[in-house]
XYZ file of C-alpha atoms in Angstrom:
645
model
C -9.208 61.927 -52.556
C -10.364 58.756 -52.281
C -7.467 57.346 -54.482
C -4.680 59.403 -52.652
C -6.198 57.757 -49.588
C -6.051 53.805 -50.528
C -2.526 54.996 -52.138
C -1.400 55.967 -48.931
C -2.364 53.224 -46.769
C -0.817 50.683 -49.273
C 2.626 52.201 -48.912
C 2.285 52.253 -45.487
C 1.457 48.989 -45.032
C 3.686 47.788 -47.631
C 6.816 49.935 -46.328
C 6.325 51.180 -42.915
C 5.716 47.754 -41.080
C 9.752 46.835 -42.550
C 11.187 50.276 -42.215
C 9.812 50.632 -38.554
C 11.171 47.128 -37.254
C 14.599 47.665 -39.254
C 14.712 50.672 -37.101
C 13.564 49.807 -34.193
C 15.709 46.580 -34.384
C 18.843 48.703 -35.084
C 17.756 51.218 -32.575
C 17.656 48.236 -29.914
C 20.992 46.604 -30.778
C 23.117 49.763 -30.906
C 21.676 50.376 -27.609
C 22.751 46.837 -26.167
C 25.643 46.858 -27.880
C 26.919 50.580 -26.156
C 25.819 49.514 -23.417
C 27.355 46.609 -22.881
C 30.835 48.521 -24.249
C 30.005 51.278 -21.350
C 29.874 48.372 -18.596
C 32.774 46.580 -19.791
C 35.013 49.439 -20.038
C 34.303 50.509 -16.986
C 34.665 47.234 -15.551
C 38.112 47.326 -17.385
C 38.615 50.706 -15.728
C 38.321 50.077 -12.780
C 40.942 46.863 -13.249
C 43.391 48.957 -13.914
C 42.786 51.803 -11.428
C 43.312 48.731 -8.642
C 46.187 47.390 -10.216
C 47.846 50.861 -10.149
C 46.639 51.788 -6.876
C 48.354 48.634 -5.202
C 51.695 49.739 -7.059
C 54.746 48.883 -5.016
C 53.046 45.758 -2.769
C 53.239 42.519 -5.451
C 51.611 40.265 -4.067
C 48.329 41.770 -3.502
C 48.797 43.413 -6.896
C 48.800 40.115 -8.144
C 46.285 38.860 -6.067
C 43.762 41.496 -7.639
C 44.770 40.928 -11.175
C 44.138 37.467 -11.274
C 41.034 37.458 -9.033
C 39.251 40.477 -10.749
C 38.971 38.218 -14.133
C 38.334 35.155 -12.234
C 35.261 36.460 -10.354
C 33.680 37.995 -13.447
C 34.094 34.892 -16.064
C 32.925 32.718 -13.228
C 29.904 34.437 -12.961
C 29.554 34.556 -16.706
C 29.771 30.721 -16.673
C 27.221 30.483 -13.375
C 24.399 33.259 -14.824
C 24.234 31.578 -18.612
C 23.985 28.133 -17.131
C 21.353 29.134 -15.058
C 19.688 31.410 -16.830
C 20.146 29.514 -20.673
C 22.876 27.692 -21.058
C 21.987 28.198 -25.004
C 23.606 31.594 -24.790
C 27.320 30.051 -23.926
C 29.518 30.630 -27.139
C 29.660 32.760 -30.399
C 26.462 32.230 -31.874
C 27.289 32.218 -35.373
C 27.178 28.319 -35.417
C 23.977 27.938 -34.355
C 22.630 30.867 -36.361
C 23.979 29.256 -39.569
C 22.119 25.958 -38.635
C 18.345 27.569 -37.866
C 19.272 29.282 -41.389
C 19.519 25.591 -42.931
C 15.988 25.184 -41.750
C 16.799 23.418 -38.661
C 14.784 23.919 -35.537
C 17.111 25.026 -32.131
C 14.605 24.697 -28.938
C 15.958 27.986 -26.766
C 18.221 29.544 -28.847
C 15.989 32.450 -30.094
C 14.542 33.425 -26.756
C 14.379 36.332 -24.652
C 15.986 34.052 -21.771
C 18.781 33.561 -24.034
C 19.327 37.070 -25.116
C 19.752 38.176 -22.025
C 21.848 35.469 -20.735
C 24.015 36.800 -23.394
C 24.401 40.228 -23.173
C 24.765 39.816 -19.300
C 27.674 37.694 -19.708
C 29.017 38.539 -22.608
C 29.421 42.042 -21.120
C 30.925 40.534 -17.790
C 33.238 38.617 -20.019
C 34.676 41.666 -21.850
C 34.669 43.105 -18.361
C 37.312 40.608 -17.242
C 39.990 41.561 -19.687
C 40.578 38.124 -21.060
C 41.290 37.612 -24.725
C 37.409 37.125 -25.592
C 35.416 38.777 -27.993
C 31.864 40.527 -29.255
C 29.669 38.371 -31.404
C 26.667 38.255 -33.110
C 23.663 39.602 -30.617
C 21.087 36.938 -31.414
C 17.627 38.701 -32.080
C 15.092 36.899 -30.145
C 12.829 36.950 -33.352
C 12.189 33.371 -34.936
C 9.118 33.704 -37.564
C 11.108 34.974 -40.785
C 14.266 34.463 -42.123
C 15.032 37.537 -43.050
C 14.832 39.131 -39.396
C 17.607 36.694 -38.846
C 19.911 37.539 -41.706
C 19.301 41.060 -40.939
C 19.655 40.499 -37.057
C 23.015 38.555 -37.856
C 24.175 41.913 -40.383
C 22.905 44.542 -37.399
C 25.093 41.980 -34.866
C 28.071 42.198 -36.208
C 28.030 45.434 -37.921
C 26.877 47.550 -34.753
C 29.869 45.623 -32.647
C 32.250 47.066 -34.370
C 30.445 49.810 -35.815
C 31.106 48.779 -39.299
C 27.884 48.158 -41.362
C 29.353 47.041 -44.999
C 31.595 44.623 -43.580
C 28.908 43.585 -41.350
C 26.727 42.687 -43.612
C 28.858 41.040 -46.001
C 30.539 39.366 -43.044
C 26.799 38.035 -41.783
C 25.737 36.646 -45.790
C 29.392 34.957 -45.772
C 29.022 33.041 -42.652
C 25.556 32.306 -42.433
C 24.223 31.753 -45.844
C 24.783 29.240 -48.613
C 22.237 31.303 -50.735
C 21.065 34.905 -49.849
C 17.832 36.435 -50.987
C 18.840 39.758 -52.523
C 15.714 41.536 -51.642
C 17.008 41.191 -47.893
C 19.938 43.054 -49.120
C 18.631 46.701 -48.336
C 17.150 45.928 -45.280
C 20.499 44.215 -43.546
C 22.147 47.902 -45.265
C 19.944 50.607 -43.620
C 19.255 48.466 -40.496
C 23.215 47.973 -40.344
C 24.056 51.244 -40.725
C 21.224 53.263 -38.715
C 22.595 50.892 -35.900
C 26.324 51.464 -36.290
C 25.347 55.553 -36.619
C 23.338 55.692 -33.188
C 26.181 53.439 -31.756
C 28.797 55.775 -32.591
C 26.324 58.664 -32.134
C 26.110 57.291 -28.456
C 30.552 57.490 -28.441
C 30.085 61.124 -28.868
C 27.550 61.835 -26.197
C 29.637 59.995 -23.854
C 32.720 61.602 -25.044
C 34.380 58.732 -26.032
C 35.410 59.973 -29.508
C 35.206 64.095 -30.323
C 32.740 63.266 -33.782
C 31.602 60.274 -35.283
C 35.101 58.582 -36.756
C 36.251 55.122 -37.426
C 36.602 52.553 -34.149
C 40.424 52.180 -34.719
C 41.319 55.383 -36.628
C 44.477 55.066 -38.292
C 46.891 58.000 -39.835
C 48.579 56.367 -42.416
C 49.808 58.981 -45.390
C 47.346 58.294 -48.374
C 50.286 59.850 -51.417
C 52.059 56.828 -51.191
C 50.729 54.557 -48.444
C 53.251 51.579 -49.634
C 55.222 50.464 -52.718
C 54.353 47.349 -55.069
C 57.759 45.998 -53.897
C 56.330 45.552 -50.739
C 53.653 43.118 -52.181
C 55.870 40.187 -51.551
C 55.651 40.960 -48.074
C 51.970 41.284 -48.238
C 51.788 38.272 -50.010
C 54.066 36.170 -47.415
C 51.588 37.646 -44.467
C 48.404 36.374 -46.247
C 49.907 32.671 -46.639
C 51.738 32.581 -43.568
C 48.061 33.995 -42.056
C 46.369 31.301 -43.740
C 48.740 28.165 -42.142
C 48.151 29.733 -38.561
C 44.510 30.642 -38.998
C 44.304 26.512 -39.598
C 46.026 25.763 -37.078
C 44.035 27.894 -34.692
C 40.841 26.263 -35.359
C 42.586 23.139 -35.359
C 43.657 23.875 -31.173
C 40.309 25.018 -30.564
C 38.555 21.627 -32.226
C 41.383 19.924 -30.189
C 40.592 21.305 -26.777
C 37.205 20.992 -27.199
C 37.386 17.511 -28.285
C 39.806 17.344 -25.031
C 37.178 18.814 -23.030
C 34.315 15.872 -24.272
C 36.444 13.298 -24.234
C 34.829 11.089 -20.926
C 37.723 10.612 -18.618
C 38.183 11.804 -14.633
C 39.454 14.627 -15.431
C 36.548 15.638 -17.726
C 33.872 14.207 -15.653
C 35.199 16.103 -12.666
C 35.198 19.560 -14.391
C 31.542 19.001 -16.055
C 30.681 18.131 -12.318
C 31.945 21.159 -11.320
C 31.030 23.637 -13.838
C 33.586 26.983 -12.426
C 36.525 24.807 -11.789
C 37.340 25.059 -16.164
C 36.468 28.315 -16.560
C 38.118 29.615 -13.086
C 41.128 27.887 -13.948
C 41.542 28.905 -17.418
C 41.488 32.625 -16.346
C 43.555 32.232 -13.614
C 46.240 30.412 -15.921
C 45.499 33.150 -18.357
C 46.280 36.281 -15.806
C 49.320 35.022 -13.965
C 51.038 34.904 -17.617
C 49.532 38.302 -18.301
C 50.685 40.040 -14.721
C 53.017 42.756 -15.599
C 55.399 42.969 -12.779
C 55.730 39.066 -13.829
C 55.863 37.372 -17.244
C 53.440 39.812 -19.066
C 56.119 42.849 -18.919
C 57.661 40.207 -21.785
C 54.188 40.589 -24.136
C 52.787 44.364 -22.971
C 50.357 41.955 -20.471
C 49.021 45.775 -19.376
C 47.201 46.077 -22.665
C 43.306 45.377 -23.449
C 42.209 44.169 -25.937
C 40.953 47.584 -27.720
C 44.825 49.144 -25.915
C 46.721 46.541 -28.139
C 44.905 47.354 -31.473
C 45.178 50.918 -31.100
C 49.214 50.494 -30.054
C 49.294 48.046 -32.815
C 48.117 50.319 -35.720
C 49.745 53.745 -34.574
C 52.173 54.978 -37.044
C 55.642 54.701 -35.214
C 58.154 52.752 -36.112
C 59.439 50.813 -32.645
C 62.419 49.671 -34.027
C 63.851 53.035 -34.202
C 62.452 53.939 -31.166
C 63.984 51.323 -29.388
C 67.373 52.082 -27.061
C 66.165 55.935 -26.896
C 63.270 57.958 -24.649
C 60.157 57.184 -25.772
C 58.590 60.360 -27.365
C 55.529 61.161 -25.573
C 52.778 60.668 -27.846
C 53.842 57.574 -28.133
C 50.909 56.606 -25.639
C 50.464 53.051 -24.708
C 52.510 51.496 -27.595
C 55.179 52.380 -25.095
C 54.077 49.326 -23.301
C 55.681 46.994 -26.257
C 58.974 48.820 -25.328
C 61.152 47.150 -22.633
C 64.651 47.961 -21.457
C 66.116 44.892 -21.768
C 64.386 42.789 -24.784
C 64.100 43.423 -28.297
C 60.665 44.744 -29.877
C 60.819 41.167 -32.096
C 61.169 39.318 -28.812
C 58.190 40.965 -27.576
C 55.808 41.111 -30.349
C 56.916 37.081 -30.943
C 55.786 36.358 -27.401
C 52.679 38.098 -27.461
C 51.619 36.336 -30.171
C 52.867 32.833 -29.474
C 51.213 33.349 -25.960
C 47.919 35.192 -26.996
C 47.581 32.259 -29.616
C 46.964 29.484 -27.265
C 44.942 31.484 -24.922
C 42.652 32.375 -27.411
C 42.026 29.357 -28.611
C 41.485 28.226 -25.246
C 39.631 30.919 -23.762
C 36.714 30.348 -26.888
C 36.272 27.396 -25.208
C 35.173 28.032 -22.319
C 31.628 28.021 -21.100
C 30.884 31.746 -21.257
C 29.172 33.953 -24.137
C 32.202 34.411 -26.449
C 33.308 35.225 -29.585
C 36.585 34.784 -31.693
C 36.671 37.589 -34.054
C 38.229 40.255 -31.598
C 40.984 37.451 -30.339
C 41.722 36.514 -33.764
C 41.781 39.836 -35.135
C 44.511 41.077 -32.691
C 46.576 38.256 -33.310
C 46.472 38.498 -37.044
C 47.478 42.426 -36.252
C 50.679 41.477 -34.040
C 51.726 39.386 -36.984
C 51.456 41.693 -39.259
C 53.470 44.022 -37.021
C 55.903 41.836 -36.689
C 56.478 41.243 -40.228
C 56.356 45.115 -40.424
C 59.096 45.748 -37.756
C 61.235 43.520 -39.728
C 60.808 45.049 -43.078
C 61.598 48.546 -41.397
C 64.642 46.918 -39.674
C 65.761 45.501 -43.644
C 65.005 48.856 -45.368
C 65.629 51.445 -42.634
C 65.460 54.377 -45.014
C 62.540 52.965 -46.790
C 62.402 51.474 -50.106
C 63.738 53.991 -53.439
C 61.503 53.148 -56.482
C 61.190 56.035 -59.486
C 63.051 58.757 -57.460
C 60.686 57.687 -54.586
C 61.495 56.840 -50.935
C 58.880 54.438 -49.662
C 58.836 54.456 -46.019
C 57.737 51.416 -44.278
C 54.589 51.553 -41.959
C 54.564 48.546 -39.844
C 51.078 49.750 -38.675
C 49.770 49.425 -42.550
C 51.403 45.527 -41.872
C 49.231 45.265 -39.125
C 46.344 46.135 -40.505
C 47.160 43.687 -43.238
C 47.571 40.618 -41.258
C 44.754 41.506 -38.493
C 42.426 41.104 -42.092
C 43.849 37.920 -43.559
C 43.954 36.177 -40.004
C 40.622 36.730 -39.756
C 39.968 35.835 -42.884
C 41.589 32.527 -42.508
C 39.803 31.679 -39.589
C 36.276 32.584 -40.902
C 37.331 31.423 -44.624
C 35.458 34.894 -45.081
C 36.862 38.009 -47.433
C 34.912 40.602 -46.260
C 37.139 40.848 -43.223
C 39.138 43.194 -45.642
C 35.967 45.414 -45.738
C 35.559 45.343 -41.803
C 39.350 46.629 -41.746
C 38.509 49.689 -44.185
C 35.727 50.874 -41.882
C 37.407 50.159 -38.615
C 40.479 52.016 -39.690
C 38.639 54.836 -41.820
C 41.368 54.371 -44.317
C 40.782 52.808 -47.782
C 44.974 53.324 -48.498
C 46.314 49.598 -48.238
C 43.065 48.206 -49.996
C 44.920 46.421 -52.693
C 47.681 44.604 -50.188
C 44.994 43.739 -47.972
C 42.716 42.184 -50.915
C 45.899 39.964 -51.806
C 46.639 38.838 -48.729
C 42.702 37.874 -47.231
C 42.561 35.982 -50.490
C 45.810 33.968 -50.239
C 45.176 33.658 -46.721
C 41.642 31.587 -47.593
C 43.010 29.843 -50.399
C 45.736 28.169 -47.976
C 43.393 27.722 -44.593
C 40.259 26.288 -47.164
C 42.559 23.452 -47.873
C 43.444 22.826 -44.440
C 40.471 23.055 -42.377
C 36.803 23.982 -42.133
C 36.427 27.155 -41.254
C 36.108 28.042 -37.153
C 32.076 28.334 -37.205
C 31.744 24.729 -39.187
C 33.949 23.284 -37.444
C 32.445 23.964 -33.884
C 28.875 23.244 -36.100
C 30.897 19.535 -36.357
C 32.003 19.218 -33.009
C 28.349 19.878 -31.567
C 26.774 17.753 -33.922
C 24.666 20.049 -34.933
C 22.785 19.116 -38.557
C 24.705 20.929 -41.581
C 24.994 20.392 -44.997
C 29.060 20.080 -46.182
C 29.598 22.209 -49.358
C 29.584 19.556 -52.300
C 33.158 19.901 -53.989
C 33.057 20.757 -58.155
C 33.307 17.411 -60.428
C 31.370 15.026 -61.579
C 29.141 12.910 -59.342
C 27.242 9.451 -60.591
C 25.336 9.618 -57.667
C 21.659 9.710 -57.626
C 18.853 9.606 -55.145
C 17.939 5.926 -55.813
C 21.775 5.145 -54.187
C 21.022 7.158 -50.836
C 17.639 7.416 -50.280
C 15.834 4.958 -46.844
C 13.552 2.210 -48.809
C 11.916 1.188 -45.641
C 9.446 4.170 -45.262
C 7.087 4.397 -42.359
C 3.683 5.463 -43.269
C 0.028 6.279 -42.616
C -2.390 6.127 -45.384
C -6.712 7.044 -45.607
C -7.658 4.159 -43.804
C -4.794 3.381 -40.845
C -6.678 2.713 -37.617
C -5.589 4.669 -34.457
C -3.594 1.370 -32.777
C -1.426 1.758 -36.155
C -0.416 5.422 -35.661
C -0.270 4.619 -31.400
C 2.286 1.292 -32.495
C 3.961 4.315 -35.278
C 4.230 6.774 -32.238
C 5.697 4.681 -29.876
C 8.063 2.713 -32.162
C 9.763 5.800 -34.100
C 11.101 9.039 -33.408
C 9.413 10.666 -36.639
C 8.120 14.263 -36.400
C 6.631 14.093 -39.789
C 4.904 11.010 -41.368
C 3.858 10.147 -44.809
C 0.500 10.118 -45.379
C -0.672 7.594 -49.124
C -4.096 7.288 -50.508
C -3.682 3.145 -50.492
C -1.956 0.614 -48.320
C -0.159 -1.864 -50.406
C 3.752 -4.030 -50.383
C 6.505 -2.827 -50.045
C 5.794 0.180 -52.222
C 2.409 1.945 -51.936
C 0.168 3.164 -54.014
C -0.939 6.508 -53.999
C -1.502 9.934 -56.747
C 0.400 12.129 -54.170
C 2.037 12.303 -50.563
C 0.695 14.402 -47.743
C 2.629 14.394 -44.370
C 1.350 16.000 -40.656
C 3.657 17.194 -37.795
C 2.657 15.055 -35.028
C 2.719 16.887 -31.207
C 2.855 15.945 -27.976
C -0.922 16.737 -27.493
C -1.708 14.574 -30.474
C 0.655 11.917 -28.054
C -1.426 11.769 -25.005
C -4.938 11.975 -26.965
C -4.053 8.678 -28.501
C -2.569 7.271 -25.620
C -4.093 3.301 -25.059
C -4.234 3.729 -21.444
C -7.084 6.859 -23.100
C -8.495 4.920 -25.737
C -10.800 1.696 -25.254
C -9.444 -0.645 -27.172
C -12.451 -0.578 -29.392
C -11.130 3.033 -30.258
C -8.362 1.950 -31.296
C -9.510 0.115 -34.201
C -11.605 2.981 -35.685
C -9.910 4.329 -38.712
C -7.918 8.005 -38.225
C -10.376 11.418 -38.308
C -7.325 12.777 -40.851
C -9.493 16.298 -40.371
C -8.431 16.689 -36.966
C -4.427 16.374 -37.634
C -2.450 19.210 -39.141
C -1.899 18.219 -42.829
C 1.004 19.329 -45.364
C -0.633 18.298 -48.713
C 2.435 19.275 -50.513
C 5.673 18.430 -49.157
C 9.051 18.264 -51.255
C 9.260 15.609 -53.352
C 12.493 13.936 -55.955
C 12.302 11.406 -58.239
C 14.984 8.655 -58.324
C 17.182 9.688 -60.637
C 17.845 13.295 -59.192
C 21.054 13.677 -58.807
C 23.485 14.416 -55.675
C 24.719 17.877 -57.089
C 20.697 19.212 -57.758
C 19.754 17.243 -54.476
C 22.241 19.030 -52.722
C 21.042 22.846 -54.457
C 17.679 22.114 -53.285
C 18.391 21.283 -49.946
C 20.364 24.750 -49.407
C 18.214 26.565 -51.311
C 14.962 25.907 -49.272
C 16.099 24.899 -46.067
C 14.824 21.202 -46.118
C 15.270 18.763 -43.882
C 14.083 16.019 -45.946
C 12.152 15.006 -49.010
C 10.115 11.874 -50.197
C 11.127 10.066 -53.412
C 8.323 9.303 -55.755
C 8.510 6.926 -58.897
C 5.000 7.088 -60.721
C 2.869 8.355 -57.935
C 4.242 5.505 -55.934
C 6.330 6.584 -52.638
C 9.400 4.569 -52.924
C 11.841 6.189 -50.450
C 12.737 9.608 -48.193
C 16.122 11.290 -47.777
C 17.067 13.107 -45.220
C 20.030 15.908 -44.197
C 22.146 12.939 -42.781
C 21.398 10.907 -46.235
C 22.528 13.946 -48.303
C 25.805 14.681 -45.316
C 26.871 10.971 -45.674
C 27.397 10.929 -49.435
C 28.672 14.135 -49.640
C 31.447 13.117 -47.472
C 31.834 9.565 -49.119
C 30.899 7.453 -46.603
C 28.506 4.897 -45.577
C 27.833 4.349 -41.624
C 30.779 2.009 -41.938
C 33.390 4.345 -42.943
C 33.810 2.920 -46.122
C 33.962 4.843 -49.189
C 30.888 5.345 -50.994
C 30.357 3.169 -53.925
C 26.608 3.453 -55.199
C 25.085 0.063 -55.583
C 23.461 0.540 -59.067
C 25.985 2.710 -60.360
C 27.162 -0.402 -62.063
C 24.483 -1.527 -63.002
C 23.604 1.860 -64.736
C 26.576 1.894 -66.360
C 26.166 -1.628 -67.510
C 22.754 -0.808 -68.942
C 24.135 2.230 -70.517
C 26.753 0.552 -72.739
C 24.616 -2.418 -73.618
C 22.219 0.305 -74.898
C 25.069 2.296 -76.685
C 25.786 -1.211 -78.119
C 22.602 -1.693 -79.485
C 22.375 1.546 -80.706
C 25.481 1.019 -82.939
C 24.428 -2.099 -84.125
């Protein structure tokens, strides 16, 4: 009995304390997340209701449709910067840095959390082409609550938890710890189940189905001569998912850039955002322009149209059946379906990549994923239009599906602009249907291949823009770099017997959170059998303050027992090279590591160190050129040449 007992407690402990906070935290997030879907579609609701109420009188129609959006994303903008101006943007960025091992004040707090869900929910209340993103969990002790908060984020938003939670290892993690793999799975998916467990309650779907259900026929969903067109979406996804992160960089960069006009809007924080959404709606009113790129859709309205299975070419000229539904709304009298799909995208393009920018809770993924589907429409459309009775292959007819096209390029966009393949995965489970698994493989791959070259993905490159400390991905080849060549020489320290006045004159002369702490003072390289650093606080500060001290104090050697001691940090030797430097800095998260040579500290290198020769260059700009690789190689032959001899 006794046995069963101690048997019984150890699983508990062992298992229950991770199975009941993977539930609980999925439990909480699909909760948030429906909720926050609830608000905002009723917010989006009741946009519409006004706008058809005020039918027949323009001007107030317009009126409301451009102030509805404007009063919501400006108080988005107000309540964040008020509240935690932390929770402004995706997320993702700033996730993938506290992964690295890097320390963001007020970015995992409850303030912050519910700075965003407040306005990320007013933001997809407003209508404008912004999206869901990761729901930071306000948890910052372990790393895998993170990962596993990042999988539940994105896997509960679109109630997709494989794709989730390869999406979530792909953008946040240079190495992932497989035994984190289960939990993100079952935390993921018990999330995404009481989210769309939720749907049904509310009636918002009739039994638990995909987000975006799709009907395509499963016999013969496309033909392999149709894989040239797949192919051409994937590259052509690839080229405009660069350039898309490329406008957003720009207008960002814009946006920092100190002139008037800047200084003004930073001044006077609504102004960007207010005038961004009102640019936004007036092209979007659909009396106006937007009856030229279905302006009446939302977002979720425009995937739905944009995946159904009619063909709008054909429809085009002739009544619109009616289950055609909304799509009808990409249907105008007098211009083509082409003309309209091409201006939607060409329109929605550049106000996406602005509307990312501006200061509200926001993410990209939505945005980016409709415009990748429109594409792919396009593309679709066409084909249809070249092959109106389908394609003949084996006593076959192929039909084409433009909505199979769409769901094609709405994958390799966002693949492009995440440089990120499990996009394909998040398109099986949104759909429900596994039937154009093989185009959409091709094209998310080709779509990478091309945007990798071009630019960093979206997430890194806002991670650059910010300045926020990464680690750039070391390219394959050869490197005769070592640690001797980038490593700091001039090495502040402490050692056993440094008075107080030294570590006051250390404190008030460097911006060092961790100091080295040797055994011996001695030149310029000291003496010691091994390192030990302490975290210095602000407490330890104003203790050893002079105007505190009498300056008799100050000359007593250092109490080391009373400071908070690491008596083992990370340490390399000199002639560690750039490519293992670089594994062990992703691998465990550091932030810097002393260089030893014989027990004798001889240098420290640090993330910016490691970033600089990674990216060849000194502070100068010039390229990297280590100063005793010549020397090495020097010594080498001379020793070759002695050898031989």
């Amino acid at each position: 009995m006794m046995n069963y007992t101690r048997v019984r407690r150890y699983i508990v402990t062992k298992l229950g304390e991770d199975w009941i906070f993977l539930v609980l935290l999925g439990l909480t997030m699909a909760l948030v997340s429906w909720s926050m879907d609830y608000a905002s579609a009723k917010s989006l609701q009741a946009y519409k209701w006004i706008h058809g109420e005020l039918k027949g009188n323009v001007p107030l129609q317009y009126l409301a449709w451009v102030t509805f959006p404007m009063i919501l994303v400006m108080f988005a903008s107000l309540f964040c910067h008020l509240v935690s101006p932390q929770a402004i943007g995706s997320g993702i960025p700033e996730l993938k840095t506290i992964l690295r091992g890097v320390v963001l004040k007020e970015y995992l707090t409850l303030k912050a959390f519910i700075a965003k869900v407040i306005g990320l929910t007013a933001a997809l209340g407003s209508g404008m082409p912004v999206g869901k993103e990761v729901n930071k969990p306000t948890f910052s002790s372990l790393y895998y609550i993170l990962t596993v908060g990042c999988a539940v984020g994105v896997g509960c938003c679109f109630g997709t938890p494989l794709g989730g939670v390869l999406f979530s290892i792909e953008v946040t993690s240079t190495y992932f710890a497989v035994r984190n793999y289960w939990r993100g799975y079952f935390a993921a998916t018990f999330s995404a189940f009481i989210f769309r467990v939720l749907s049904v309650w509310n009636k918002d779907a009739v039994t638990i189905t995909a987000l975006f259900k799709t009907n395509f026929r499963m016999d013969f969903p496309f033909d392999l001569q149709e894989l040239p067109a797949f192919a051409i979406i994937g590259i052509s996804c690839g080229f405009l998912g660069a350039f898309f992160v490329y406008l957003n960089r720009q207008v960002v960069l814009f946006m920092r850039r100190p002139t008037a006009l800047t200084r003004f809007l930073t001044k006077h924080r609504l102004i960007y955002p207010g005038a961004v959404t009102l640019i936004i709606a007036t092209f979007t009113f659909p009396p106006g322009f937007g009856q030229f790129m279905a302006g009446e859709l939302m977002p979720r309205e425009c995937i739905n149209s944009l995946f159904d299975n009619f063909t709008w070419t054909k429809i085009s000229g002739s009544p619109a059946p009616p289950s055609l539904g909304r799509s009808s709304a990409w249907l105008h009298p007098h211009a083509s379906v082409f003309v309209i799909l091409l201006l939607f995208f060409i329109m929605k393009f550049w106000m996406s990549a602005v509307s990312t920018t501006m200061p509200i809770p926001s993410g990209a993924f939505m945005p980016v994923f409709i415009l990748g589907a429109a594409f792919g429409r396009l593309v679709g459309e066409i084909m249809a239009t070249l092959f109106p009775n389908g394609i003949l292959f084996d006593g076959i007819v192929y039909r084409i599906l433009p909505g199979g096209y769409a769901v094609i390029g709405a994958a390799a966009m966002t693949g492009a602009v995440t440089h990120t393949v499990s996009t394909a995965v998040i398109c099986f489970e949104l759909t429900g249907q596994i039937s154009h698994i093989l185009p959409m493989m091709v094209a998310v791959i080709l779509a990478n291949m091309v945007a990798q070259g071009l630019q960093p993905s979206l997430y890194d490159s806002i991670i650059q823009v910010k300045k926020l400390p990464y680690l750039p991905e070391l390219a394959l080849g050869k490197y005769n770099i070592f640690v001797e060549d980038i490593m700091v020489r001039k090495v502040k320290f402490l050692s056993a017997q440094s008075t107080f006045r030294e570590l006051s004159h250390l404190l008030e002369t460097s911006t060092l959170k961790t100091i080295p702490l040797v055994d011996s003072k001695g030149r310029r390289i000291y003496h010691f059998s091994h390192i030990q650093s302490f975290t210095l606080s602000k407490e330890n500060k104003v203790h050893l303050s002079i105007k505190v001290w009498e300056e008799a104090e100050l000359d007593k050697p250092i109490d080391m027992d009373q400071i908070r001691i690491d008596p083992s940090p990370f340490q390399l030797v000199e002639r560690t090279s750039l490519h293992k430097t670089h594994t062990l800095f992703s691998l465990l998260s550091l932030s810097h590591a002393y260089v030893t040579s014989i027990g004798k500290l001889v240098g420290v290198v640090a993330l910016k160190e490691l970033q600089k020769a990674i990216e060849g260059s000194t502070r100068s700009g010039v390229r990297l050129r280590p100063p005793l690789a010549s020397f090495r190689d020097a010594s080498r032959k001379a020793k070759n040449t002695s050898n031989f001899s």
